[in-house]
Short mmCIF file of C-alpha atoms in Angstrom, two decimals:
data_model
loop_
_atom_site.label_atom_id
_atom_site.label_comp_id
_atom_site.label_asym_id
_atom_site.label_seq_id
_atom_site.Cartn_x
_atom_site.Cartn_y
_atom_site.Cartn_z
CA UNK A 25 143.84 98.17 35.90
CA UNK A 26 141.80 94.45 36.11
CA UNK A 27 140.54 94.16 32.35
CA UNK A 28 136.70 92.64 32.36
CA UNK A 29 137.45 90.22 29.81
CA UNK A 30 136.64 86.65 31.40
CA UNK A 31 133.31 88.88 32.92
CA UNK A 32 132.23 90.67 29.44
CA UNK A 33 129.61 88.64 28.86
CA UNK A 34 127.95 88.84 32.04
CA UNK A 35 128.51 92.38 31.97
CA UNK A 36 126.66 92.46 28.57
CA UNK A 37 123.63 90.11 29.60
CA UNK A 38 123.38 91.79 33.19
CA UNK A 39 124.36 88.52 35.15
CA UNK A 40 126.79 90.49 37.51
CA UNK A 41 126.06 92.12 40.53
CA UNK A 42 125.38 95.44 41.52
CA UNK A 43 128.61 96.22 43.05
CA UNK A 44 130.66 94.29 39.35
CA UNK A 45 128.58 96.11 37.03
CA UNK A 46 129.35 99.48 39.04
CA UNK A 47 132.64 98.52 38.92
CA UNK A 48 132.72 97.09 34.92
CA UNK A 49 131.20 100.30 33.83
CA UNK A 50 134.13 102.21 35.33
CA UNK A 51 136.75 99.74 33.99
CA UNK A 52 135.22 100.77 30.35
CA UNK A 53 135.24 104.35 30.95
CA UNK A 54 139.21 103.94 30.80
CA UNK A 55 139.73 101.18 28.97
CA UNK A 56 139.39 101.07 24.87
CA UNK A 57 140.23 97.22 24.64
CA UNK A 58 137.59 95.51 27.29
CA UNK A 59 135.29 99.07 25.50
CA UNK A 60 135.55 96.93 22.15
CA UNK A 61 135.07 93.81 23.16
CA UNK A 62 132.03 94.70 25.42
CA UNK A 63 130.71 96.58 21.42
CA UNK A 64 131.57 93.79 19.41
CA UNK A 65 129.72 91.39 21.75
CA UNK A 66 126.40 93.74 22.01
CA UNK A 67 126.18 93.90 17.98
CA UNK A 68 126.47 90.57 17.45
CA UNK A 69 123.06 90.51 19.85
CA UNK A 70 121.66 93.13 18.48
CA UNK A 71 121.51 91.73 14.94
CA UNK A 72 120.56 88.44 16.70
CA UNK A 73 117.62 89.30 18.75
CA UNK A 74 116.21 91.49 15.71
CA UNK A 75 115.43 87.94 14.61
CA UNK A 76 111.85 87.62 15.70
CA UNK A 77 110.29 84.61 17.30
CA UNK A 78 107.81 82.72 14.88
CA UNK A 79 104.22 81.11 15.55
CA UNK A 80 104.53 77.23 15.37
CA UNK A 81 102.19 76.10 12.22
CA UNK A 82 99.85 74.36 14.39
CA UNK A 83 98.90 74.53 17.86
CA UNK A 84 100.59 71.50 20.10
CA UNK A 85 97.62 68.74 20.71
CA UNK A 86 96.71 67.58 23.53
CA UNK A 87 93.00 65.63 23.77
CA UNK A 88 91.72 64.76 27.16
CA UNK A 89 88.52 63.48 26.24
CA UNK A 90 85.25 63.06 28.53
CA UNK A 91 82.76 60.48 28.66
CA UNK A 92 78.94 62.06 27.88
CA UNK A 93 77.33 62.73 31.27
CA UNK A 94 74.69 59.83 32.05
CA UNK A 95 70.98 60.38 31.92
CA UNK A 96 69.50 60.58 35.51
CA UNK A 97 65.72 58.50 33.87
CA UNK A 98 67.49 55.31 35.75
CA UNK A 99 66.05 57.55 38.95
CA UNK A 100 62.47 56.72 38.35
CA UNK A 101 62.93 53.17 37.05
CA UNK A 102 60.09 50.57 38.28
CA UNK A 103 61.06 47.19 39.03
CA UNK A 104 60.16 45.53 35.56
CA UNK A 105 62.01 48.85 34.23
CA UNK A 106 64.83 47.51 36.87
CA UNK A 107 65.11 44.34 34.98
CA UNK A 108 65.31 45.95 32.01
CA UNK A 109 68.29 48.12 32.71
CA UNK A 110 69.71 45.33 34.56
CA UNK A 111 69.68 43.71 31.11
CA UNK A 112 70.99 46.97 29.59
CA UNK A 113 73.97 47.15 31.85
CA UNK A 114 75.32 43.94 31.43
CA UNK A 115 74.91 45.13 27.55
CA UNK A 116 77.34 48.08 28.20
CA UNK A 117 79.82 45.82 30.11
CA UNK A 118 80.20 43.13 28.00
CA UNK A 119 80.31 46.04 25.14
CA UNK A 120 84.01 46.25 23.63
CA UNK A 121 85.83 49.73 24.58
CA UNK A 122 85.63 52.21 21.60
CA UNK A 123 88.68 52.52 19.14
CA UNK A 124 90.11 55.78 20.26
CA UNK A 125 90.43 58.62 17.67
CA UNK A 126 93.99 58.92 15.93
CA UNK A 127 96.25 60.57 19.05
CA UNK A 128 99.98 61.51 19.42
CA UNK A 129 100.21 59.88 22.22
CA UNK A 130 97.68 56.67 22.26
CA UNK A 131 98.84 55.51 25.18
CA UNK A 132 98.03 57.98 27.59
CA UNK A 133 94.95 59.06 25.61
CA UNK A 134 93.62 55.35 25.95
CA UNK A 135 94.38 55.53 29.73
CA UNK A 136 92.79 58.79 30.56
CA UNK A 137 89.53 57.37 28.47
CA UNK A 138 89.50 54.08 30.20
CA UNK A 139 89.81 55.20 33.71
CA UNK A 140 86.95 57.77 32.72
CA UNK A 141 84.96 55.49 31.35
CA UNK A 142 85.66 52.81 34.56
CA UNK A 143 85.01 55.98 36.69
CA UNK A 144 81.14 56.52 34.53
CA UNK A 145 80.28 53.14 34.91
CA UNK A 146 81.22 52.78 38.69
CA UNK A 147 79.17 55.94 39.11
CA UNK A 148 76.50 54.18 37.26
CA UNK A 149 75.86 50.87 39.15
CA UNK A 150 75.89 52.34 42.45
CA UNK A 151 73.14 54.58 41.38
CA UNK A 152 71.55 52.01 39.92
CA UNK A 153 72.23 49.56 42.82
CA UNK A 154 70.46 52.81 44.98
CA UNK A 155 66.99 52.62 42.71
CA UNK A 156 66.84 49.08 43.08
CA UNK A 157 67.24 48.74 46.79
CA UNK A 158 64.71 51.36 47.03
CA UNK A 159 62.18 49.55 44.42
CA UNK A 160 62.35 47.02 46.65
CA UNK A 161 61.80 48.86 49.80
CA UNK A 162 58.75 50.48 48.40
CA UNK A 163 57.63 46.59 46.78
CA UNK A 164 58.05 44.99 50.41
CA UNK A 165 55.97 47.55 52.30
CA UNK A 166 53.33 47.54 49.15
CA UNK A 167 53.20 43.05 50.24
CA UNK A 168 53.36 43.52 53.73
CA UNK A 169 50.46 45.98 53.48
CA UNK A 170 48.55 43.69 50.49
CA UNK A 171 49.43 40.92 53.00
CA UNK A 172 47.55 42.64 56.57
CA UNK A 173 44.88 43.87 54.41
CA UNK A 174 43.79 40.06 53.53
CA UNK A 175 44.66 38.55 56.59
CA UNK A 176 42.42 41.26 57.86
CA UNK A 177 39.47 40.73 55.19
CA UNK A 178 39.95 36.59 55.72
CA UNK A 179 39.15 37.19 59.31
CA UNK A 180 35.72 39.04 58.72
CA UNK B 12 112.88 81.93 36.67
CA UNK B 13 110.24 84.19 34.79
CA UNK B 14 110.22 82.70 31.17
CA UNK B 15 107.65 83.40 28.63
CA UNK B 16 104.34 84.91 30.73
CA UNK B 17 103.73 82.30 33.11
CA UNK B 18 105.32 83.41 36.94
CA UNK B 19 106.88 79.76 38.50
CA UNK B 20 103.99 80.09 40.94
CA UNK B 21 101.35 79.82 37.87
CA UNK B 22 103.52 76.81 36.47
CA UNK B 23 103.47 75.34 40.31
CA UNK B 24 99.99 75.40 40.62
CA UNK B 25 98.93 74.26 37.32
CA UNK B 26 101.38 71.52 38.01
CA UNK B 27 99.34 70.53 41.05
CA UNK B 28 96.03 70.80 38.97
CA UNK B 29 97.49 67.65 36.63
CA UNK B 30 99.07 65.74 39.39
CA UNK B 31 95.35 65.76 41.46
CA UNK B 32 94.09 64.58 38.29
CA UNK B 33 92.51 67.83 35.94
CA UNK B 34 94.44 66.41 33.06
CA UNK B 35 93.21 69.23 30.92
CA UNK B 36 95.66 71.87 33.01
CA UNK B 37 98.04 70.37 31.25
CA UNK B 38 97.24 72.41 28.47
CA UNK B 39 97.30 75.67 29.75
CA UNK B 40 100.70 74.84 30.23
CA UNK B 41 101.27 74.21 26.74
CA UNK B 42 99.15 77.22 25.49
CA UNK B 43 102.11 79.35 27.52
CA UNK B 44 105.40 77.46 26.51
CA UNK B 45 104.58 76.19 22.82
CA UNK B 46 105.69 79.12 20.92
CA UNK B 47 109.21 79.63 23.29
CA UNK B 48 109.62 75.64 22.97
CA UNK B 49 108.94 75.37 19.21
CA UNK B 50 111.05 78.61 18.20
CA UNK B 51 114.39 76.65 20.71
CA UNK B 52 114.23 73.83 18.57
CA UNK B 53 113.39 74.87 15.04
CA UNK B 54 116.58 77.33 15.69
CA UNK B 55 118.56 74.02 16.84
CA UNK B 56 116.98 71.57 14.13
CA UNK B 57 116.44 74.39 11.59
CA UNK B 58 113.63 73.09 10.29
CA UNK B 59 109.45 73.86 10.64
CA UNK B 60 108.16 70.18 10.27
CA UNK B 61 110.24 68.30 11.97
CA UNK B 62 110.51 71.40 15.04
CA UNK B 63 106.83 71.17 15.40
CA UNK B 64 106.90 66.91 15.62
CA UNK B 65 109.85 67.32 18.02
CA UNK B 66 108.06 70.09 19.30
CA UNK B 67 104.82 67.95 20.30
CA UNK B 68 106.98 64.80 21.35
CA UNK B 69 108.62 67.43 23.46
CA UNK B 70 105.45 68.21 24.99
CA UNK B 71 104.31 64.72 25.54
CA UNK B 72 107.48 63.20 27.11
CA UNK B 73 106.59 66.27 29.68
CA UNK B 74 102.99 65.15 30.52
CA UNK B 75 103.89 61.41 30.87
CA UNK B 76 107.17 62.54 32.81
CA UNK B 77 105.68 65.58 35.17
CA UNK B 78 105.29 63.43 38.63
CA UNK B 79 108.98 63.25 38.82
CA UNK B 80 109.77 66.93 38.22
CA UNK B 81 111.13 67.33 41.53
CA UNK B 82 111.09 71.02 41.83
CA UNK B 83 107.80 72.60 40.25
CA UNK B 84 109.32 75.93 40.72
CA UNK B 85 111.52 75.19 37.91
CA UNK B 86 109.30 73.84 35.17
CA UNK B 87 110.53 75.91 32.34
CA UNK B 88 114.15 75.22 32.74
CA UNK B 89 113.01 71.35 32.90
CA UNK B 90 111.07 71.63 30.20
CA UNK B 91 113.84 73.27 28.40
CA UNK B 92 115.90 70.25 29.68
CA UNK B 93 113.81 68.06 27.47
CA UNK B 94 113.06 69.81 24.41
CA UNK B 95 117.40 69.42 24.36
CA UNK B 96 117.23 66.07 25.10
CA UNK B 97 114.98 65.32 22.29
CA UNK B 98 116.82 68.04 19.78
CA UNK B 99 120.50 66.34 20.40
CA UNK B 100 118.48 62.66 19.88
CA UNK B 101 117.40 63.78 16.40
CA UNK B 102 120.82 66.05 15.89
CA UNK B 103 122.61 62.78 16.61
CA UNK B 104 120.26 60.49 14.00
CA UNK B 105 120.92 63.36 11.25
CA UNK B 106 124.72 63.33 11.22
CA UNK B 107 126.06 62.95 7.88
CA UNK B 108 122.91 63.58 5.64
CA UNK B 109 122.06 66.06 3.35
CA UNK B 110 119.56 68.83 3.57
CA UNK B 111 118.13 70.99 0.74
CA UNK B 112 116.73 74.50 2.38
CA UNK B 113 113.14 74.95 1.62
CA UNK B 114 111.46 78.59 1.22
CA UNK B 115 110.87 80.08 4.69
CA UNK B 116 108.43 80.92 6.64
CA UNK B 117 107.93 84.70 6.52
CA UNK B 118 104.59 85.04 7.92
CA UNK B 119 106.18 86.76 11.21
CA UNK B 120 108.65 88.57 9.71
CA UNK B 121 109.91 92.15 11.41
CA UNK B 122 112.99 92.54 9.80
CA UNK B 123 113.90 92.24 6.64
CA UNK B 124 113.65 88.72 5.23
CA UNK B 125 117.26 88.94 4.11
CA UNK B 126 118.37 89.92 7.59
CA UNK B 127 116.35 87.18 9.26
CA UNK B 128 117.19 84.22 6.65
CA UNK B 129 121.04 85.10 7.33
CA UNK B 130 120.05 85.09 11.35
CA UNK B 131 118.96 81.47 10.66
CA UNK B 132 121.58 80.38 8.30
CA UNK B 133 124.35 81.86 10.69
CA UNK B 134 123.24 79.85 13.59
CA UNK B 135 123.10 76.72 11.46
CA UNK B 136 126.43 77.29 11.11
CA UNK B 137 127.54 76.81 14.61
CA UNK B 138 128.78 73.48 16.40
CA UNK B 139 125.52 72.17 17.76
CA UNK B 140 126.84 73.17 22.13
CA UNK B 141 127.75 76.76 20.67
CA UNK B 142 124.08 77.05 18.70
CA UNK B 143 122.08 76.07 21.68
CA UNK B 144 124.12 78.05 24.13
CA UNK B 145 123.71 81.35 22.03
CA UNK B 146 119.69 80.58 21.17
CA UNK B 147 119.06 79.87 24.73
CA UNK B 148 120.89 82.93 25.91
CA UNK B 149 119.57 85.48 23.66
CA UNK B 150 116.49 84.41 22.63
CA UNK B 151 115.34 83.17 25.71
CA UNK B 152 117.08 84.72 28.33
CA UNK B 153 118.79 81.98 30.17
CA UNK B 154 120.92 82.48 32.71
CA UNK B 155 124.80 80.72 32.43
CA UNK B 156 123.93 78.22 35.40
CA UNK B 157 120.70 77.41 33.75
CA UNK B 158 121.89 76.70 30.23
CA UNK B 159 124.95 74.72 32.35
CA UNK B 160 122.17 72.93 33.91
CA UNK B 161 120.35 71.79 30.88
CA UNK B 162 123.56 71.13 29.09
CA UNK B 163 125.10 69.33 31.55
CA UNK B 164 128.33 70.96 31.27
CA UNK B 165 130.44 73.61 34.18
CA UNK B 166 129.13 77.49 33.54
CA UNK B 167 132.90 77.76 32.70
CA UNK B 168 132.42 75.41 29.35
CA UNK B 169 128.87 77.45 28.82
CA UNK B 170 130.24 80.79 28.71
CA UNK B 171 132.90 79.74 26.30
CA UNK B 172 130.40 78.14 24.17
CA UNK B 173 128.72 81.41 23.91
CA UNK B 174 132.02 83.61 23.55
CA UNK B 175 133.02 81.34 20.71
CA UNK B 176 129.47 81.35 18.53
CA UNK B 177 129.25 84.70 18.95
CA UNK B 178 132.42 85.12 17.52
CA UNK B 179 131.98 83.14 14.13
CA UNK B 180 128.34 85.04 14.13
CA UNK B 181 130.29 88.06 14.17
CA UNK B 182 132.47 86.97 11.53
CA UNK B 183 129.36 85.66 9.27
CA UNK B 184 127.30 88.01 9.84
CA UNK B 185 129.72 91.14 10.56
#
């Protein structure tokens, strides 16, 4: 008879195969000591895992904060309105980075906010580098058209 | 492994999510492992304040740590990994002080409170190897090579661990 002592507590936790449980269940049948062992084991886990998991007081916190979407006005900006925003944005560069709210974990909080924030503004100057160039576009064909009509009037 | 709810190929692809940059994922993550987490370590640490901070430091060493998680497969157990890591580092600072018990916590209680309180007291009880090996094994179904794994000890030095705790649980708790 092979006793199933060194293997009771896989047999009790189900980390044996097929074939070794088959065979442990058999070995119990006949045999009162490994029988024992394999009860004692299983009551000790059942008055364990009557223990019930509890909710943690507070739910973990993790903030991954966005910056407030842009307005799209810049769209429709005229050239003195250019000027103005031009003025604006250096404003919001030279403007110092908000104090983060209180975090665990400043650190990565901080990071997250400054790469969004990098991210916003990026986003914002090449729109606003778009509007100009086409301000100017729509300026340079307004001259050259100004300019033909008095070349054409200072000829009559 | 299949802990908690979340299948490995849920944790994989959230995984992904934060490492392409959707931070926020991250959370979902912790929505599914907080409770397992915080319930492994206030039965190490025995105690609800100081399980939920170690809980949330757990948490964040994860999210600053998750690009070098080799296998994503196996989030859980390396999550596991860490919430020991930073259990033992606190286990090791509180050698040698006292602690009063405070009232417990018996807003999830099934069982009688008597029955659960000597649950708790029994496994503070144990050598810190034998607690974690029992907690991780019944409570949250570990395998022998896993809990080897996240101990850093041979499955032969886990499963006598286990056989030993359960045997002065037996003898406290009958």
């Amino acid at each position: 008879m092979t006793h199933i002592k060194d293997k009771i507590a896989e047999f009790v936790f189900e980390e044996l195969s097929p074939s070794e449980m088959a065979g442990a269940r058999q070995h119990l049948a006949e045999c009162d000591d490994c029988r024992r062992q394999v009860a004692q084991l299983q009551h000790t886990y059942t008055i364990l895992k009557a223990a019930p998991d509890v909710e943690p007081p507070r739910p973990v916190i993790f903030e991954f904060e966005r910056p407030a979407r842009l307005s799209r006005a810049w769209l429709w900006l005229s050239p003195a309105g250019a000027a103005i925003a031009a003025s604006l944005l250096t404003a919001i560069l030279m403007r110092p980075v908000p104090e983060p709210a209180p975090v665990l974990d400043q650190v990565v909080v901080e990071q997250s906010r400054e790469i969004e924030l990098l991210r916003t503004q990026v986003d914002y100057l090449e729109r606003l580098q778009m509007a100009i160039r086409r301000d100017t576009m729509e300026n340079t064909t307004s001259i050259q058209q100004l300019a033909e009509k008095t070349r054409v009037q200072t000829q009559d | 492994m299949k802990l908690g709810g979340l299948k490995p190929v849920d944790d994989r692809r959230i995984i992904e999510r934060v490492l392409d940059g959707d931070t926020e994922a991250f959370n979902f993550l912790v929505r599914q492992w907080e409770k397992p987490i915080y319930n492994f370590i206030l039965r190490m640490i025995g105690d609800r304040d100081e399980a939920m901070d170690l809980c949330q430091e757990s948490f964040m060493k994860a999210y600053r740590e998750l690009a070098s998680l080799k296998d994503r497969d196996r989030f859980s157990a390396w999550l596991y990994r860490i919430a020991h890591n930073t259990c033992f580092s606190r286990l090791r600072q509180e050698q040698g002080k006292t602690f009063v018990e405070l009232a417990p916590d018996t807003s999830s209680v099934r069982m009688p409170i008597e029955s659960q309180l000597a649950v708790e007291k029994a496994l503070q009880h144990l050598p810190e190897d034998q607690r974690e090996v029992v907690v991780l094994k019944v409570f949250h179904s570990l395998k022998f090579e896993e809990i080897a794994a996240i101990q850093g000890a041979p499955v032969s030095t886990v499963k006598s661990r286990l056989y030993m705790g359960f045997e002065k649980l037996r003898s406290i708790l009958g």
